[in-house]
PDB file of C-alpha atoms in Angstrom:
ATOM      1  CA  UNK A 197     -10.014   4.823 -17.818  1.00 76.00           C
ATOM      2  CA  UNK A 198     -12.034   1.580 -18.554  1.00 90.00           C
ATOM      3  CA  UNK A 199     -11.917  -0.780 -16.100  1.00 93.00           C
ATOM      4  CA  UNK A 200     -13.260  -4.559 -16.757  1.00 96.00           C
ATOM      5  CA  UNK A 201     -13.982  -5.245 -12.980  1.00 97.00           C
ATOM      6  CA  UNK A 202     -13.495  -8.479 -11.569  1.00 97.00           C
ATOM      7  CA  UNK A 203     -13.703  -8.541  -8.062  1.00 97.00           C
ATOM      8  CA  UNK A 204     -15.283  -5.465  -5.742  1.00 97.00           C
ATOM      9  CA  UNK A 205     -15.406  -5.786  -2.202  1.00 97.00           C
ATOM     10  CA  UNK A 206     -16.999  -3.077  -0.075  1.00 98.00           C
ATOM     11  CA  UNK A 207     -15.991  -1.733   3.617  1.00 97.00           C
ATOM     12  CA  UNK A 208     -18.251   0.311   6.023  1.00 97.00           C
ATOM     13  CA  UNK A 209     -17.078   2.891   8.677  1.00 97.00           C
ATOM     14  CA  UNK A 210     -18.792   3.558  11.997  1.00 97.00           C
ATOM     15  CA  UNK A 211     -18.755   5.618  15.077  1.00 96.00           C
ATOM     16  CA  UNK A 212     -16.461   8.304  14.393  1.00 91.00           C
ATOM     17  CA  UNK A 213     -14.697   7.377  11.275  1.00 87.00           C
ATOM     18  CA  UNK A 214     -11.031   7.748  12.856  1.00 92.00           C
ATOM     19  CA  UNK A 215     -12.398   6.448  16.460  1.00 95.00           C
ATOM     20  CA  UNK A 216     -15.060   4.223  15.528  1.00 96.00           C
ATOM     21  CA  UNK A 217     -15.125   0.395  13.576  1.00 97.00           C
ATOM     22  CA  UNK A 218     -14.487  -0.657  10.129  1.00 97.00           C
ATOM     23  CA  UNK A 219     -16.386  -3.946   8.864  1.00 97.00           C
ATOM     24  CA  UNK A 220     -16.008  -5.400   5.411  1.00 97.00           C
ATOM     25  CA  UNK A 221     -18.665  -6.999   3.756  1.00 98.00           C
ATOM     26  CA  UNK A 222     -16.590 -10.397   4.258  1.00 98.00           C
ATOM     27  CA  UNK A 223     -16.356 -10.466   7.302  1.00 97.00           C
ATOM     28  CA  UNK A 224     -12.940 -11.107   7.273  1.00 97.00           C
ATOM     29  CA  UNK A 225     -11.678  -7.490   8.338  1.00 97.00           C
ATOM     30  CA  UNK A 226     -13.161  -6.361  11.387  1.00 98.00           C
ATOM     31  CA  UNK A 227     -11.598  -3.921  13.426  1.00 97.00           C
ATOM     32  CA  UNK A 228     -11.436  -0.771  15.625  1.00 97.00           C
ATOM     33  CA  UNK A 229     -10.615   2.540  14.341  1.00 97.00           C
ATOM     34  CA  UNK A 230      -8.084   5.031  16.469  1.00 96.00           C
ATOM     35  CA  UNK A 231      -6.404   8.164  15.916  1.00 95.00           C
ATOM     36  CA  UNK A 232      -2.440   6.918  16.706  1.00 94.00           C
ATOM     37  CA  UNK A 233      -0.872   8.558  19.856  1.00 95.00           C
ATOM     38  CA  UNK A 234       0.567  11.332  17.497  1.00 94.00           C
ATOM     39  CA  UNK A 235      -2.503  12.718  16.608  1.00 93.00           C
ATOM     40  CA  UNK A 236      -3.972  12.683  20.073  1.00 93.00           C
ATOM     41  CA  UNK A 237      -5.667   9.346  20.167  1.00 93.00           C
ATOM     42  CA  UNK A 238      -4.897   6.248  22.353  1.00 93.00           C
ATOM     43  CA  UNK A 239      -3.523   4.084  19.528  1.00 91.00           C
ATOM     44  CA  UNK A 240      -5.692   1.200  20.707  1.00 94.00           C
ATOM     45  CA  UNK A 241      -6.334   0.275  17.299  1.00 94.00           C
ATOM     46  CA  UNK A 242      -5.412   0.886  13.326  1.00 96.00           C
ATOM     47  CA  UNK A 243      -6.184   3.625  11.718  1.00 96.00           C
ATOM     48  CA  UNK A 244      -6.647   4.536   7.825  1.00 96.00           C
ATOM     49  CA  UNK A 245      -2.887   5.316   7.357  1.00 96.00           C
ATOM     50  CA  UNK A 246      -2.127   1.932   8.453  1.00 97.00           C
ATOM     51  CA  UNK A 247      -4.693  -0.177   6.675  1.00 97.00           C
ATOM     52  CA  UNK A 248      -3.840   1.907   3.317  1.00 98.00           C
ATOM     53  CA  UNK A 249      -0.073   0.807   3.846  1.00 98.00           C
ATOM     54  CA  UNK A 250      -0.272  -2.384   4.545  1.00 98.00           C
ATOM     55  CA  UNK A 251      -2.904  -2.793   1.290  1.00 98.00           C
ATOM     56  CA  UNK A 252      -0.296  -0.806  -0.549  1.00 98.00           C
ATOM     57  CA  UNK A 253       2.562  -3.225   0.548  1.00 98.00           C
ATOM     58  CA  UNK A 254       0.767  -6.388  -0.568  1.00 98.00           C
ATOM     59  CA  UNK A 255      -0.541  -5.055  -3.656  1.00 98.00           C
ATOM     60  CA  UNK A 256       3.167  -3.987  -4.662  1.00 98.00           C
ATOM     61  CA  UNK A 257       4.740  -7.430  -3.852  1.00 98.00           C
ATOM     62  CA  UNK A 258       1.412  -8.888  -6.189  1.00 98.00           C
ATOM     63  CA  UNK A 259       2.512  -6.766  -8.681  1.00 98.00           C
ATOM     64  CA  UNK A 260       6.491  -7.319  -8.730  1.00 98.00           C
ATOM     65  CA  UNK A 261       5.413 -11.391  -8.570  1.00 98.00           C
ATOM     66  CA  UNK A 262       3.504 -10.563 -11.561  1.00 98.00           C
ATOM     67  CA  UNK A 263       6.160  -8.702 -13.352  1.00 98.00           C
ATOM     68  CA  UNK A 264       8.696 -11.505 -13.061  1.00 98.00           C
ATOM     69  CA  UNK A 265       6.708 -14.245 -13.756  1.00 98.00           C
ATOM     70  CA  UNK A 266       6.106 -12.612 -17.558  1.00 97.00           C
ATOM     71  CA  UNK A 267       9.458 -11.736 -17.154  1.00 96.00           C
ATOM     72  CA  UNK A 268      10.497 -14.989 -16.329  1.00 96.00           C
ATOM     73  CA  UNK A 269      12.458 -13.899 -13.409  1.00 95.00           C
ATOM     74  CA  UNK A 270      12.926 -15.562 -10.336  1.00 95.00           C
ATOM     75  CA  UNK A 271      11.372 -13.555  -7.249  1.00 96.00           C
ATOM     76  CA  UNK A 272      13.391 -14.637  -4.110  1.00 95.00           C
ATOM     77  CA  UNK A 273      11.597 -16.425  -1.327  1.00 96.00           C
ATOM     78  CA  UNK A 274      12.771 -13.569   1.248  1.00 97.00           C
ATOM     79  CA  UNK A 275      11.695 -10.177  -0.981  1.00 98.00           C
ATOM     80  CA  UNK A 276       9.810  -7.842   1.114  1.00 98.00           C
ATOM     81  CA  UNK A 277       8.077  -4.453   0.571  1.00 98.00           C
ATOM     82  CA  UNK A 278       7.628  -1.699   3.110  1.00 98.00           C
ATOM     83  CA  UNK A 279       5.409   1.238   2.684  1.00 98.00           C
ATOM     84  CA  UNK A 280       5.713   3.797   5.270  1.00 98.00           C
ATOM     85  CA  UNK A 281       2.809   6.174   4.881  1.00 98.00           C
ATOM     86  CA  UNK A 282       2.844   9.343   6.284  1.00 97.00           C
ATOM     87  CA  UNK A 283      -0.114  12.197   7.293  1.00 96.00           C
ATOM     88  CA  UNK A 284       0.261  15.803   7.704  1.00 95.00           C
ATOM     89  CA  UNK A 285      -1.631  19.235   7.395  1.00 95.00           C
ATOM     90  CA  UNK A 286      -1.616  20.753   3.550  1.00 95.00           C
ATOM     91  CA  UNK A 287      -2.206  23.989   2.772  1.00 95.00           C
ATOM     92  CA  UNK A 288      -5.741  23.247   2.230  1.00 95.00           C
ATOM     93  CA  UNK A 289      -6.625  20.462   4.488  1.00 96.00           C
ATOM     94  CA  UNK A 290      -4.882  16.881   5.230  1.00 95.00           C
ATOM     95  CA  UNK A 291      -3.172  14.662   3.072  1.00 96.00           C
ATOM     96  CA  UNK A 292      -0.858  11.680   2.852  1.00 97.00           C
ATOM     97  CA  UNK A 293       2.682  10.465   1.466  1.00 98.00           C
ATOM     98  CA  UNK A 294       4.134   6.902   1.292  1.00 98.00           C
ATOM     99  CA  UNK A 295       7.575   5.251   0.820  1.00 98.00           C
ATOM    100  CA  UNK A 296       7.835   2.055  -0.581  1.00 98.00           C
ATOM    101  CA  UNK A 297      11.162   0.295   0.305  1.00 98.00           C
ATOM    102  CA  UNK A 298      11.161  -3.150  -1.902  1.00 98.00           C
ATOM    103  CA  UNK A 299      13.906  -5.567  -0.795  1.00 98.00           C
ATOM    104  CA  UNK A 300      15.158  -8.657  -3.378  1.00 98.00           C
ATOM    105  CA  UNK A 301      17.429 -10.380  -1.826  1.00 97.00           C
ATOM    106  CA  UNK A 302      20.070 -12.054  -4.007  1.00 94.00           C
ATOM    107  CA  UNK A 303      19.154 -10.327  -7.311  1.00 96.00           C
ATOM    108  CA  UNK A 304      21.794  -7.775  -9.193  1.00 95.00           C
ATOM    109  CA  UNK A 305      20.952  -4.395  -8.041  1.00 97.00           C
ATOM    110  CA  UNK A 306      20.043  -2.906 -11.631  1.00 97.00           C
ATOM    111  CA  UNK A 307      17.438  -6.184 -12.364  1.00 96.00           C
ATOM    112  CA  UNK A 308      16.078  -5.526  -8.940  1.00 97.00           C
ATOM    113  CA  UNK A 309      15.501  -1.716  -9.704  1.00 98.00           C
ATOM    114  CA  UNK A 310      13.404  -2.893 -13.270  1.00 97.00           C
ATOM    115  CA  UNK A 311      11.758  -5.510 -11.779  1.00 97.00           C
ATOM    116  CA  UNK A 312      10.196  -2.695  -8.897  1.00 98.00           C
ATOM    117  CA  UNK A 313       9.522   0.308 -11.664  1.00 98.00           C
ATOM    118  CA  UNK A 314       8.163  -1.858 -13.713  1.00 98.00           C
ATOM    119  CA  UNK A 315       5.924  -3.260 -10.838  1.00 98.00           C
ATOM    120  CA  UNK A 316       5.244   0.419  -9.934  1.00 98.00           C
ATOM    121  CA  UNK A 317       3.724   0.903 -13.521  1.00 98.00           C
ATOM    122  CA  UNK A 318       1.433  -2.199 -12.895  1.00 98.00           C
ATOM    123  CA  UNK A 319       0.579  -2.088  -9.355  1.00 98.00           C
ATOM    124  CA  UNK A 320      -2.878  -0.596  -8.734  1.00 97.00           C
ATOM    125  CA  UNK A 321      -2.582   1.470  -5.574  1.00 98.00           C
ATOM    126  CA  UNK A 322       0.662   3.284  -7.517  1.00 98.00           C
ATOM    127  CA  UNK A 323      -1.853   3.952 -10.441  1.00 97.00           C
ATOM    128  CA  UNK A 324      -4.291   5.221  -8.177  1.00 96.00           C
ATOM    129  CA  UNK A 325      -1.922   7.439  -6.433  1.00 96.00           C
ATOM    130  CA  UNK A 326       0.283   8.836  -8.770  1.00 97.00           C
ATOM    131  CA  UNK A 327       0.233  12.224  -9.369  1.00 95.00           C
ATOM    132  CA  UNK A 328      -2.099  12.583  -6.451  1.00 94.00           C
ATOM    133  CA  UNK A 329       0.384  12.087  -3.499  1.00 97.00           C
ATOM    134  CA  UNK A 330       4.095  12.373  -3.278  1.00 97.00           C
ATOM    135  CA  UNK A 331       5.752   8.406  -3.452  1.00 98.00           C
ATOM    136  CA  UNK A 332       9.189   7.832  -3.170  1.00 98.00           C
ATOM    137  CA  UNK A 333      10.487   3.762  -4.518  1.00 98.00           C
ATOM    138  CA  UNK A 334      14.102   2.387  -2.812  1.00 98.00           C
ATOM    139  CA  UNK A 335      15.012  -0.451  -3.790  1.00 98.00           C
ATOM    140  CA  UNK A 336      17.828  -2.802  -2.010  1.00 98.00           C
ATOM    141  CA  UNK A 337      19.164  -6.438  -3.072  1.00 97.00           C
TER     142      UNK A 337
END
């Protein structure tokens, strides 16, 4: 895949990857790392599942902006997207899954659901995980 970059941003880990600190080079992220209360930690603080969902959330609503505006579709004020990511054991080591319930309030249920697969196609965390990870796409008006 060729890729004409335009922005790169880079992110470094510390202390114990899952309980340690994450900095960007920003500045602007900036937090401690803990395992969540399921997996034995305290839960004092995020954790890669949780950054990954909420980058995968915003980068979905980018791209279902992006579709309707060359669409020339109205987005309403109140849409939302949810991913829910989830971790487990695989059969050879860890791995993730995600949900990714997109909400478009107001819009006829059959534009909503083209508006969101179509957005799936262009969204960039959906092109880097598909085929890699299982994702499953709701969509509700």
């Amino acid at each position: 895949m060729s890729l004409d970059v335009v922005y790169t941003i880079s992110s470094t880990a510390t202390g114990g990857g899952r309980d340690g600190h994450v900095k960007s080079a920003s500045g602007r992220l900036d937090l401690d790392t803990r395992p969540p209360k399921e997996m034995g930690g305290s839960g004092e603080g995020t954790n890669p599942e949780e950054l990954f969902s909420a980058g995968y959330a915003a980068c979905f609503l980018g791209a279902i902006h992006a579709v309707a505006r060359g669409e020339k579709v109205a987005v309403p004020a109140d849409t939302t997207v949810s991913v829910t990511v989830g971790f487990g054991k695989t059969d050879t080591g860890f791995g993730i899954n995600a949900a990714i319930a997109a909400s478009l309030p107001g819009l006829d249920q059959a534009a909503a659901e083209a508006l969101v697969a179509k957005a799936h196609e262009l969204c960039p965390y959906s092109n880097a995980t598909r085929g890699n990870i299982d994702v499953d796409l709701t969509t509700s008006v």
